[in-house]
């Protein structure tokens, strides 16, 4: 039965249901239980923001705390995936990819190709991204474009509790390595989620809102920002179609192109910094494949080309908001040759 | 307010609907309205449909404008006999407008959901209305209790109306065992037993039509009447391509073209409908259930079910409604049946396309003795 | 379940086992010397790093392993592949970039792998393997197979954070893992006496709470003995071990390396320390194996390598149709 739960609860439920269903699924990461070797409680934290809470006692021996040693445990998750387990490793903040990237992009991503199609690496690396928590430059980045760039990785960026659960279950059952990007400001966002297990396939965009005047492609948390903008725009008679790619690799290019072919206008909203991000990638795609349909230049709404600032006065300017999206839409709708 | 002034309110179509928009007023102020007349086109975030009048009189005032977001239960228009003074209507309209602007609309009671355990399976249902007699709505292959949204509400004005999710569907247990009609009929009869319903009017669409016939044959005493809407199990034609296409589609893109077979007007196949069906199809166990039920429906490319002999055993009033343009179970399948009401502008989904035809048929058959 | 699985590790070798070990070492040597010769003709593309001189290490460890066990290797990986049972002809074809190669010509010398044999790949990244082996060992532990993971790495990788992190994690999780540091004296052109701040790589084991052992890498029997003890301990749940194997490589860092950084240690090693020579002397002196039996193995190996090269040269290269396949299982 569908009920309203949070993004955090949706992820926890997905992990629990898959651990229940398949005993090769294990969970590992820094403080995924919390309290290992300490005099106090076991399962003290359940992950730094509580996503894995309760799994430690429910699935004895299958939730592993790790030292703060990302290369070792991310690499271990990858090695274990080649040896019959389906590990879900938590790279606490996506910013920490810097200390373990080799294991992800030179090892996991390339095994299948460089071993001539004979490797299977069903690992999921869960990681938090995104600004808005005043966590500053090393705990706030939206680095999914870097993973998207790497052949061999699949990259998931869910925008709602429903997507979080279905995409997580798909990620765990998927036989390729998956980078699962959770926006840290979305854990308390609630939405309707079925109790049953279900999957959402990769490479199929969600169409969050139908509209004929402009296509807004928004990634992850930016979907809700785009929805807010679309509501404002509807009051002034502009109907925006909002497309949520759900996975940046694979990318559902067909749904994006079909929509732009109908609306003739594109705004891409991406929380990542502007060089070589999803906004540039999708814009290039549309400029190449749907040039004839475009009735105005493409607009990109992104973070500026800076590290994420700390002060709320700056961070609020850094993150794309509904007003900027609405302004971009107005620019493309009102554009005249 | 003068009791003669009747409010037309935003209906609650389905459990998750909280508001909707009038996209078009079909009736205009001053029009004579009969019970069942279409008043307006309503669009929700899920579905679009026509709002039928439950009253008769003159459409005196339109409150909600086209495009305005209106919460469920809020007043859209006022109907009253021609002799009610304009001043009274102005006053009522003012109140309604204020209520709408303030947002202080009392939420109307929607269907009550619940579940029962039948032979180890959880069977979910939505019940609406407090009538003395009970109507049970049984959906077809790949459908669910929400597919009756345009039918359940009008029927609830005179009946207690249950819509259930068959095993393998909606929120019920996805395991369908061998997928036989017996398992499905057992779920319907189990719901009656568990809810203490001694006797009910059964309404079945498509596969659900065959299910209610089987249920009636198994426990005739529990069944007061049957309404069969484009039922499976009669005649020799079936669109095997549609059924397989539905079962096998892996994406919205694959599914959507198949759905056109369901409606007389393919424009009714919205992206949202395809999305909702994919949401269902992606639940664990649904693939297996749909596969098993496909075996119940099809023998190669031919229909595998024949429930005509079962129906002949049953001695209750029977109504049959069939869309003339049904492309899944063609209307010619009804040739061997008595008193089929053919609906001209409907395909397979009569209860979504022309709900008033189904409502009228059910009301008629439940009044027959 | 673990109780019923074998944790026994053979410390003793009978005649047949000795012949098998010899065959493995001889195959590695012949393979590498032939690749060296063929590389000089210009027919082999890319980078090739040869294992000649180090045969006792791969062989002395892998002789204890079976299908439950996985190894991770280095860019100098041909020896580990052969010792873990990867098909020699497929390896040669891979080095030639042929479609019939172990990786269909998509990996090359530095990425030969056969996961069905528990060979997790040669690895182009120095220090790439040890974290992965924590994972294979974790899988063996979780599944209770009694299997172990062995990470081979060089003196260069002994200074990488990945290796040090893996040593720590293996100890924290008490994994059935064996870390074999193959100290051949040089990381590329830099001496390990300079780059490794400790006297011995094995000394670092103490800092990670595990036993550290130093063995003579030219002595098959020394490696065999040390590996037996470590693997048995790991299989029995006693946790990881760090084994440092000391020797020198016979060729340069890669083919084409002029080796101007070296003294004349190779000539001395080939003459006086060589693992194959010492093996032959020992087993014939004890009478466990006849010299003629070893000669027969030599001849068979020569034939095998000749055939491998001949077949590799004749094999087709991958085609354009292969370029974009095998990136994902499904995309």
Short mmCIF file of C-alpha atoms in Angstrom, two decimals, chain B:
data_model
loop_
_atom_site.label_atom_id
_atom_site.label_comp_id
_atom_site.label_asym_id
_atom_site.label_seq_id
_atom_site.Cartn_x
_atom_site.Cartn_y
_atom_site.Cartn_z
CA UNK B 1 -29.27 28.33 2.20
CA UNK B 2 -32.41 27.31 0.43
CA UNK B 3 -32.50 23.50 0.23
CA UNK B 4 -33.60 23.75 -3.36
CA UNK B 5 -30.17 25.13 -4.27
CA UNK B 6 -27.85 22.18 -4.93
CA UNK B 7 -24.10 22.50 -4.98
CA UNK B 8 -22.03 20.91 -7.72
CA UNK B 9 -18.72 20.11 -6.05
CA UNK B 10 -15.29 19.06 -7.23
CA UNK B 11 -15.49 15.24 -7.15
CA UNK B 12 -12.92 12.99 -5.57
CA UNK B 13 -11.81 10.63 -8.28
CA UNK B 14 -9.45 8.20 -6.69
CA UNK B 15 -7.72 8.15 -3.40
CA UNK B 16 -4.92 10.54 -4.12
CA UNK B 17 -6.94 13.32 -5.74
CA UNK B 18 -6.92 16.48 -3.65
CA UNK B 19 -7.87 19.07 -6.26
CA UNK B 20 -8.76 19.51 -9.90
CA UNK B 21 -9.44 22.07 -12.60
CA UNK B 22 -12.42 22.71 -14.81
CA UNK B 23 -10.96 22.69 -18.30
CA UNK B 24 -14.29 23.37 -19.98
CA UNK B 25 -17.85 24.10 -18.91
CA UNK B 26 -20.03 21.88 -21.11
CA UNK B 27 -23.22 23.33 -19.64
CA UNK B 28 -23.85 27.05 -19.50
CA UNK B 29 -25.67 29.18 -16.97
CA UNK B 30 -29.38 28.93 -17.68
CA UNK B 31 -29.24 25.41 -19.14
CA UNK B 32 -31.79 22.86 -18.07
CA UNK B 33 -29.91 20.02 -16.43
CA UNK B 34 -31.06 16.43 -16.03
CA UNK B 35 -29.55 13.89 -13.63
CA UNK B 36 -26.55 12.38 -15.40
CA UNK B 37 -25.93 15.26 -17.80
CA UNK B 38 -22.34 16.22 -18.40
CA UNK B 39 -21.63 19.55 -16.75
CA UNK B 40 -17.92 20.13 -17.16
CA UNK B 41 -14.60 18.61 -18.14
CA UNK B 42 -12.40 18.13 -15.11
CA UNK B 43 -8.66 17.60 -15.19
CA UNK B 44 -6.67 16.29 -12.25
CA UNK B 45 -2.98 15.61 -12.11
CA UNK B 46 -3.86 12.01 -12.92
CA UNK B 47 -6.86 11.92 -15.16
CA UNK B 48 -9.34 13.94 -17.16
CA UNK B 49 -13.06 13.19 -17.21
CA UNK B 50 -16.55 14.61 -17.46
CA UNK B 51 -18.40 15.64 -14.33
CA UNK B 52 -21.97 14.46 -14.41
CA UNK B 53 -24.79 16.14 -12.62
CA UNK B 54 -26.35 14.28 -9.73
CA UNK B 55 -29.27 16.73 -9.60
CA UNK B 56 -31.78 18.23 -11.92
CA UNK B 57 -32.83 21.79 -12.40
CA UNK B 58 -31.30 24.82 -14.02
CA UNK B 59 -27.59 25.58 -13.92
CA UNK B 60 -28.00 28.92 -12.19
CA UNK B 61 -24.49 29.97 -11.27
CA UNK B 62 -20.95 28.90 -12.29
CA UNK B 63 -18.52 29.52 -9.43
CA UNK B 64 -15.19 27.98 -10.53
CA UNK B 65 -13.60 29.45 -13.60
CA UNK B 66 -11.88 27.44 -16.28
CA UNK B 67 -8.28 26.75 -15.26
CA UNK B 68 -8.81 27.52 -11.59
CA UNK B 69 -7.36 24.99 -9.15
CA UNK B 70 -10.25 23.81 -6.97
CA UNK B 71 -9.93 21.54 -3.94
CA UNK B 72 -12.01 18.41 -3.75
CA UNK B 73 -15.37 19.20 -2.21
CA UNK B 74 -15.39 22.87 -3.13
CA UNK B 75 -18.38 24.27 -4.96
CA UNK B 76 -18.03 24.53 -8.72
CA UNK B 77 -21.56 25.60 -9.61
CA UNK B 78 -25.10 25.88 -8.29
CA UNK B 79 -28.16 24.11 -9.64
CA UNK B 80 -31.66 25.15 -8.61
CA UNK B 81 -35.17 25.12 -9.98
CA UNK B 82 -36.02 28.11 -12.14
CA UNK B 83 -38.32 29.52 -9.47
CA UNK B 84 -35.65 30.08 -6.80
CA UNK B 85 -35.09 33.86 -6.68
CA UNK B 86 -31.85 35.24 -8.15
CA UNK B 87 -31.09 37.05 -4.90
CA UNK B 88 -30.84 33.76 -3.03
CA UNK B 89 -28.51 32.38 -5.67
CA UNK B 90 -26.35 35.49 -5.57
CA UNK B 91 -26.03 35.10 -1.84
CA UNK B 92 -25.15 31.40 -2.14
CA UNK B 93 -22.69 32.13 -4.94
CA UNK B 94 -20.98 34.79 -2.85
CA UNK B 95 -20.55 32.35 0.04
CA UNK B 96 -19.23 29.68 -2.26
CA UNK B 97 -16.79 32.10 -3.84
CA UNK B 98 -15.55 33.25 -0.42
CA UNK B 99 -15.11 29.67 0.68
CA UNK B 100 -13.13 28.91 -2.44
CA UNK B 101 -10.94 32.00 -2.08
CA UNK B 102 -10.26 31.34 1.59
CA UNK B 103 -9.28 27.74 0.86
CA UNK B 104 -11.39 26.65 3.85
CA UNK B 105 -13.08 23.75 2.14
CA UNK B 106 -14.12 20.78 4.20
CA UNK B 107 -12.53 17.70 2.69
CA UNK B 108 -15.24 15.42 1.31
CA UNK B 109 -15.16 11.85 2.44
CA UNK B 110 -13.47 9.77 -0.22
CA UNK B 111 -13.54 6.01 -0.40
CA UNK B 112 -12.46 4.16 2.73
CA UNK B 113 -9.67 1.72 1.99
CA UNK B 114 -9.09 -1.54 3.74
CA UNK B 115 -8.01 -5.09 3.21
CA UNK B 116 -9.05 -8.62 4.02
CA UNK B 117 -7.11 -11.87 4.10
CA UNK B 118 -8.32 -14.51 1.66
CA UNK B 119 -6.53 -17.83 1.32
CA UNK B 120 -3.24 -16.32 2.43
CA UNK B 121 -3.52 -13.30 0.18
CA UNK B 122 -4.21 -9.73 1.16
CA UNK B 123 -7.08 -8.34 -0.89
CA UNK B 124 -7.35 -4.56 -0.83
CA UNK B 125 -10.51 -2.62 -1.47
CA UNK B 126 -11.97 0.87 -1.45
CA UNK B 127 -15.53 1.28 -0.19
CA UNK B 128 -17.82 4.25 -0.68
CA UNK B 129 -21.44 4.94 0.20
CA UNK B 130 -23.84 3.71 2.81
CA UNK B 131 -26.59 2.14 0.75
CA UNK B 132 -28.42 -0.90 1.99
CA UNK B 133 -27.37 -3.03 -0.96
CA UNK B 134 -23.79 -3.66 -1.87
CA UNK B 135 -22.20 -3.40 -5.28
CA UNK B 136 -18.74 -4.91 -5.87
CA UNK B 137 -16.69 -3.64 -8.82
CA UNK B 138 -14.15 -6.08 -10.29
CA UNK B 139 -11.56 -4.68 -12.69
CA UNK B 140 -9.92 -6.39 -15.64
CA UNK B 141 -6.45 -7.59 -16.61
CA UNK B 142 -3.84 -5.09 -15.45
CA UNK B 143 -6.46 -2.79 -13.90
CA UNK B 144 -7.19 -1.96 -10.30
CA UNK B 145 -9.83 -0.54 -7.99
CA UNK B 146 -9.07 3.02 -9.10
CA UNK B 147 -10.19 2.28 -12.65
CA UNK B 148 -13.79 2.60 -11.38
CA UNK B 149 -13.32 6.18 -10.24
CA UNK B 150 -16.04 7.60 -12.48
CA UNK B 151 -18.48 4.85 -11.59
CA UNK B 152 -17.99 4.24 -7.91
CA UNK B 153 -18.91 7.75 -6.81
CA UNK B 154 -22.26 8.01 -8.66
CA UNK B 155 -23.21 4.46 -7.66
CA UNK B 156 -22.41 5.26 -4.03
CA UNK B 157 -25.35 7.61 -3.84
CA UNK B 158 -27.68 4.63 -3.64
CA UNK B 159 -25.41 1.70 -2.77
CA UNK B 160 -22.47 0.68 -0.69
CA UNK B 161 -19.87 0.27 -3.41
CA UNK B 162 -16.74 -1.79 -3.07
CA UNK B 163 -13.99 -1.71 -5.66
CA UNK B 164 -11.36 -4.36 -5.07
CA UNK B 165 -7.91 -5.19 -6.30
CA UNK B 166 -7.80 -8.74 -7.66
CA UNK B 167 -4.78 -10.86 -6.69
CA UNK B 168 -1.79 -9.74 -8.77
CA UNK B 169 -3.16 -6.22 -9.06
CA UNK B 170 -3.18 -2.84 -7.33
CA UNK B 171 -2.25 -3.16 -3.69
CA UNK B 172 -3.32 -6.78 -3.25
CA UNK B 173 -0.88 -9.68 -2.94
CA UNK B 174 0.84 -10.21 -6.25
CA UNK B 175 0.85 -13.98 -6.09
CA UNK B 176 -1.99 -15.37 -8.23
CA UNK B 177 -1.22 -19.05 -7.76
CA UNK B 178 -2.04 -20.80 -11.01
CA UNK B 179 -3.84 -17.66 -12.19
CA UNK B 180 -7.09 -19.54 -12.66
CA UNK B 181 -10.52 -17.99 -12.62
CA UNK B 182 -11.12 -19.99 -9.48
CA UNK B 183 -8.40 -18.15 -7.58
CA UNK B 184 -9.75 -14.78 -8.72
CA UNK B 185 -13.38 -15.63 -8.03
CA UNK B 186 -12.29 -16.93 -4.64
CA UNK B 187 -10.86 -13.51 -3.85
CA UNK B 188 -14.17 -11.81 -4.66
CA UNK B 189 -16.20 -14.27 -2.62
CA UNK B 190 -13.63 -14.10 0.18
CA UNK B 191 -14.05 -10.31 0.32
CA UNK B 192 -17.83 -10.76 0.68
CA UNK B 193 -17.41 -13.34 3.43
CA UNK B 194 -14.78 -11.37 5.34
CA UNK B 195 -16.78 -8.16 5.16
CA UNK B 196 -19.98 -9.94 6.21
CA UNK B 197 -21.74 -9.09 2.96
CA UNK B 198 -24.41 -11.72 2.50
CA UNK B 199 -25.35 -10.78 -1.00
CA UNK B 200 -23.93 -8.33 -3.52
CA UNK B 201 -24.42 -7.04 -7.00
CA UNK B 202 -21.27 -7.92 -8.89
CA UNK B 203 -19.92 -5.75 -11.68
CA UNK B 204 -17.00 -7.07 -13.70
CA UNK B 205 -15.03 -5.56 -16.52
CA UNK B 206 -13.15 -7.67 -19.06
CA UNK B 207 -11.33 -10.42 -17.13
CA UNK B 208 -13.31 -9.21 -14.12
CA UNK B 209 -16.50 -10.03 -16.07
CA UNK B 210 -15.46 -13.66 -16.32
CA UNK B 211 -14.45 -13.56 -12.65
CA UNK B 212 -17.86 -12.39 -11.44
CA UNK B 213 -19.61 -15.03 -13.57
CA UNK B 214 -17.39 -17.69 -12.00
CA UNK B 215 -18.11 -16.28 -8.54
CA UNK B 216 -21.85 -16.38 -9.18
CA UNK B 217 -21.68 -19.95 -10.43
CA UNK B 218 -19.71 -20.99 -7.37
CA UNK B 219 -21.87 -19.29 -4.74
CA UNK B 220 -25.15 -18.26 -6.41
CA UNK B 221 -26.76 -17.35 -3.11
CA UNK B 222 -24.27 -14.54 -2.56
CA UNK B 223 -24.95 -12.84 -5.89
CA UNK B 224 -27.91 -10.54 -6.45
CA UNK B 225 -27.14 -9.51 -10.00
CA UNK B 226 -24.35 -9.38 -12.55
CA UNK B 227 -23.27 -6.48 -14.70
CA UNK B 228 -20.77 -7.54 -17.31
CA UNK B 229 -18.78 -4.77 -18.97
CA UNK B 230 -16.98 -6.02 -22.10
CA UNK B 231 -16.56 -9.36 -20.35
CA UNK B 232 -13.93 -11.95 -21.17
CA UNK B 233 -15.07 -15.53 -21.64
CA UNK B 234 -17.67 -14.94 -24.33
CA UNK B 235 -17.29 -15.22 -28.09
CA UNK B 236 -14.30 -16.19 -30.15
CA UNK B 237 -12.23 -13.04 -30.55
CA UNK B 238 -9.50 -11.57 -28.39
CA UNK B 239 -6.70 -9.13 -29.09
CA UNK B 240 -3.79 -11.34 -28.12
CA UNK B 241 -1.31 -8.76 -29.40
CA UNK B 242 -2.61 -6.17 -26.98
CA UNK B 243 -2.51 -8.55 -24.01
CA UNK B 244 1.01 -9.73 -24.73
CA UNK B 245 2.15 -6.20 -25.50
CA UNK B 246 0.78 -5.03 -22.17
CA UNK B 247 2.39 -7.91 -20.29
CA UNK B 248 5.76 -7.57 -21.96
CA UNK B 249 6.22 -3.78 -22.16
CA UNK B 250 9.29 -2.74 -20.21
CA UNK B 251 8.99 1.02 -20.54
CA UNK B 252 6.48 3.80 -20.93
CA UNK B 253 7.61 4.07 -24.52
CA UNK B 254 6.92 0.39 -25.23
CA UNK B 255 3.63 0.38 -23.37
CA UNK B 256 1.97 3.50 -24.69
CA UNK B 257 1.27 2.33 -28.26
CA UNK B 258 -0.49 -0.79 -26.93
CA UNK B 259 -2.79 1.26 -24.74
CA UNK B 260 -4.42 2.85 -27.79
CA UNK B 261 -6.32 -0.44 -28.20
CA UNK B 262 -8.18 0.30 -24.96
CA UNK B 263 -10.06 3.44 -26.00
CA UNK B 264 -12.29 4.55 -28.86
CA UNK B 265 -10.40 7.85 -28.72
CA UNK B 266 -6.65 7.17 -28.60
CA UNK B 267 -6.27 10.70 -27.20
CA UNK B 268 -7.30 9.23 -23.87
CA UNK B 269 -3.97 7.44 -23.67
CA UNK B 270 -2.06 10.03 -21.72
CA UNK B 271 1.55 9.90 -20.68
CA UNK B 272 0.26 9.85 -17.11
CA UNK B 273 -1.83 6.74 -17.75
CA UNK B 274 1.17 4.94 -19.22
CA UNK B 275 3.30 6.09 -16.26
CA UNK B 276 0.77 4.85 -13.74
CA UNK B 277 0.52 1.49 -15.44
CA UNK B 278 4.31 1.19 -15.55
CA UNK B 279 4.43 1.98 -11.84
CA UNK B 280 2.15 -0.98 -11.32
CA UNK B 281 3.98 -3.25 -13.72
CA UNK B 282 7.28 -2.57 -11.95
CA UNK B 283 6.09 -3.86 -8.59
CA UNK B 284 7.79 -7.12 -7.69
CA UNK B 285 5.68 -10.10 -8.62
CA UNK B 286 3.50 -8.31 -11.16
CA UNK B 287 5.40 -9.71 -14.14
CA UNK B 288 4.81 -13.20 -12.90
CA UNK B 289 1.15 -12.52 -12.13
CA UNK B 290 0.48 -10.99 -15.53
CA UNK B 291 2.25 -13.93 -17.16
CA UNK B 292 0.12 -16.44 -15.29
CA UNK B 293 -3.09 -14.56 -16.05
CA UNK B 294 -2.13 -14.33 -19.70
CA UNK B 295 -2.24 -18.13 -19.66
CA UNK B 296 -5.76 -17.92 -18.23
CA UNK B 297 -6.91 -15.56 -20.97
CA UNK B 298 -5.12 -16.91 -24.01
CA UNK B 299 -4.77 -20.22 -25.74
CA UNK B 300 -2.27 -19.33 -28.44
CA UNK B 301 -3.91 -16.34 -30.07
CA UNK B 302 -7.42 -17.55 -29.21
CA UNK B 303 -9.49 -16.91 -26.08
CA UNK B 304 -8.90 -19.61 -23.49
CA UNK B 305 -11.94 -18.80 -21.37
CA UNK B 306 -15.52 -19.77 -22.01
CA UNK B 307 -17.83 -18.77 -19.17
CA UNK B 308 -21.09 -18.94 -21.15
CA UNK B 309 -21.89 -22.36 -19.66
CA UNK B 310 -21.30 -20.98 -16.16
CA UNK B 311 -23.55 -18.02 -16.84
CA UNK B 312 -26.34 -20.30 -18.02
CA UNK B 313 -26.28 -21.98 -14.58
CA UNK B 314 -26.82 -18.69 -12.81
CA UNK B 315 -30.32 -17.43 -12.19
CA UNK B 316 -29.89 -13.74 -11.39
CA UNK B 317 -30.57 -10.58 -13.38
CA UNK B 318 -27.74 -9.94 -15.83
CA UNK B 319 -26.84 -6.75 -17.66
CA UNK B 320 -24.19 -6.55 -20.36
CA UNK B 321 -22.56 -3.35 -21.57
CA UNK B 322 -20.18 -3.36 -24.51
CA UNK B 323 -18.32 -0.61 -26.31
CA UNK B 324 -19.09 -0.76 -30.00
CA UNK B 325 -15.48 0.12 -30.78
CA UNK B 326 -13.86 -2.38 -28.40
CA UNK B 327 -10.52 -3.41 -29.90
CA UNK B 328 -9.54 -5.82 -27.13
CA UNK B 329 -12.63 -7.99 -26.84
CA UNK B 330 -14.68 -6.99 -29.87
CA UNK B 331 -18.36 -6.25 -29.33
CA UNK B 332 -19.27 -9.12 -31.66
CA UNK B 333 -18.27 -11.40 -28.77
CA UNK B 334 -21.57 -10.37 -27.16
CA UNK B 335 -23.70 -11.83 -29.94
CA UNK B 336 -24.65 -14.92 -27.98
CA UNK B 337 -25.79 -12.90 -24.99
CA UNK B 338 -29.23 -11.46 -24.31
CA UNK B 339 -29.94 -7.76 -24.03
CA UNK B 340 -26.48 -6.38 -24.61
CA UNK B 341 -26.35 -2.63 -24.42
CA UNK B 342 -23.90 -1.44 -27.02
CA UNK B 343 -22.29 1.93 -26.36
CA UNK B 344 -21.45 3.71 -29.56
CA UNK B 345 -18.60 6.01 -28.59
CA UNK B 346 -16.73 3.57 -26.38
CA UNK B 347 -13.87 1.16 -26.76
CA UNK B 348 -12.84 -1.46 -24.22
CA UNK B 349 -12.77 0.90 -21.24
CA UNK B 350 -16.47 1.74 -21.22
CA UNK B 351 -16.44 2.58 -17.51
CA UNK B 352 -13.80 5.26 -18.16
CA UNK B 353 -15.05 6.41 -21.55
CA UNK B 354 -18.82 6.43 -21.01
CA UNK B 355 -19.22 5.89 -17.26
CA UNK B 356 -22.86 6.95 -17.24
CA UNK B 357 -23.73 3.97 -19.45
CA UNK B 358 -22.21 1.63 -16.88
CA UNK B 359 -23.81 3.47 -13.96
CA UNK B 360 -27.20 3.32 -15.66
CA UNK B 361 -26.84 -0.39 -16.39
CA UNK B 362 -25.89 -1.19 -12.81
CA UNK B 363 -28.70 0.94 -11.42
CA UNK B 364 -31.17 -0.77 -13.72
CA UNK B 365 -30.09 -4.29 -12.96
CA UNK B 366 -29.93 -3.74 -9.21
CA UNK B 367 -33.54 -2.55 -9.33
CA UNK B 368 -34.70 -5.59 -11.25
CA UNK B 369 -36.13 -8.32 -9.10
#
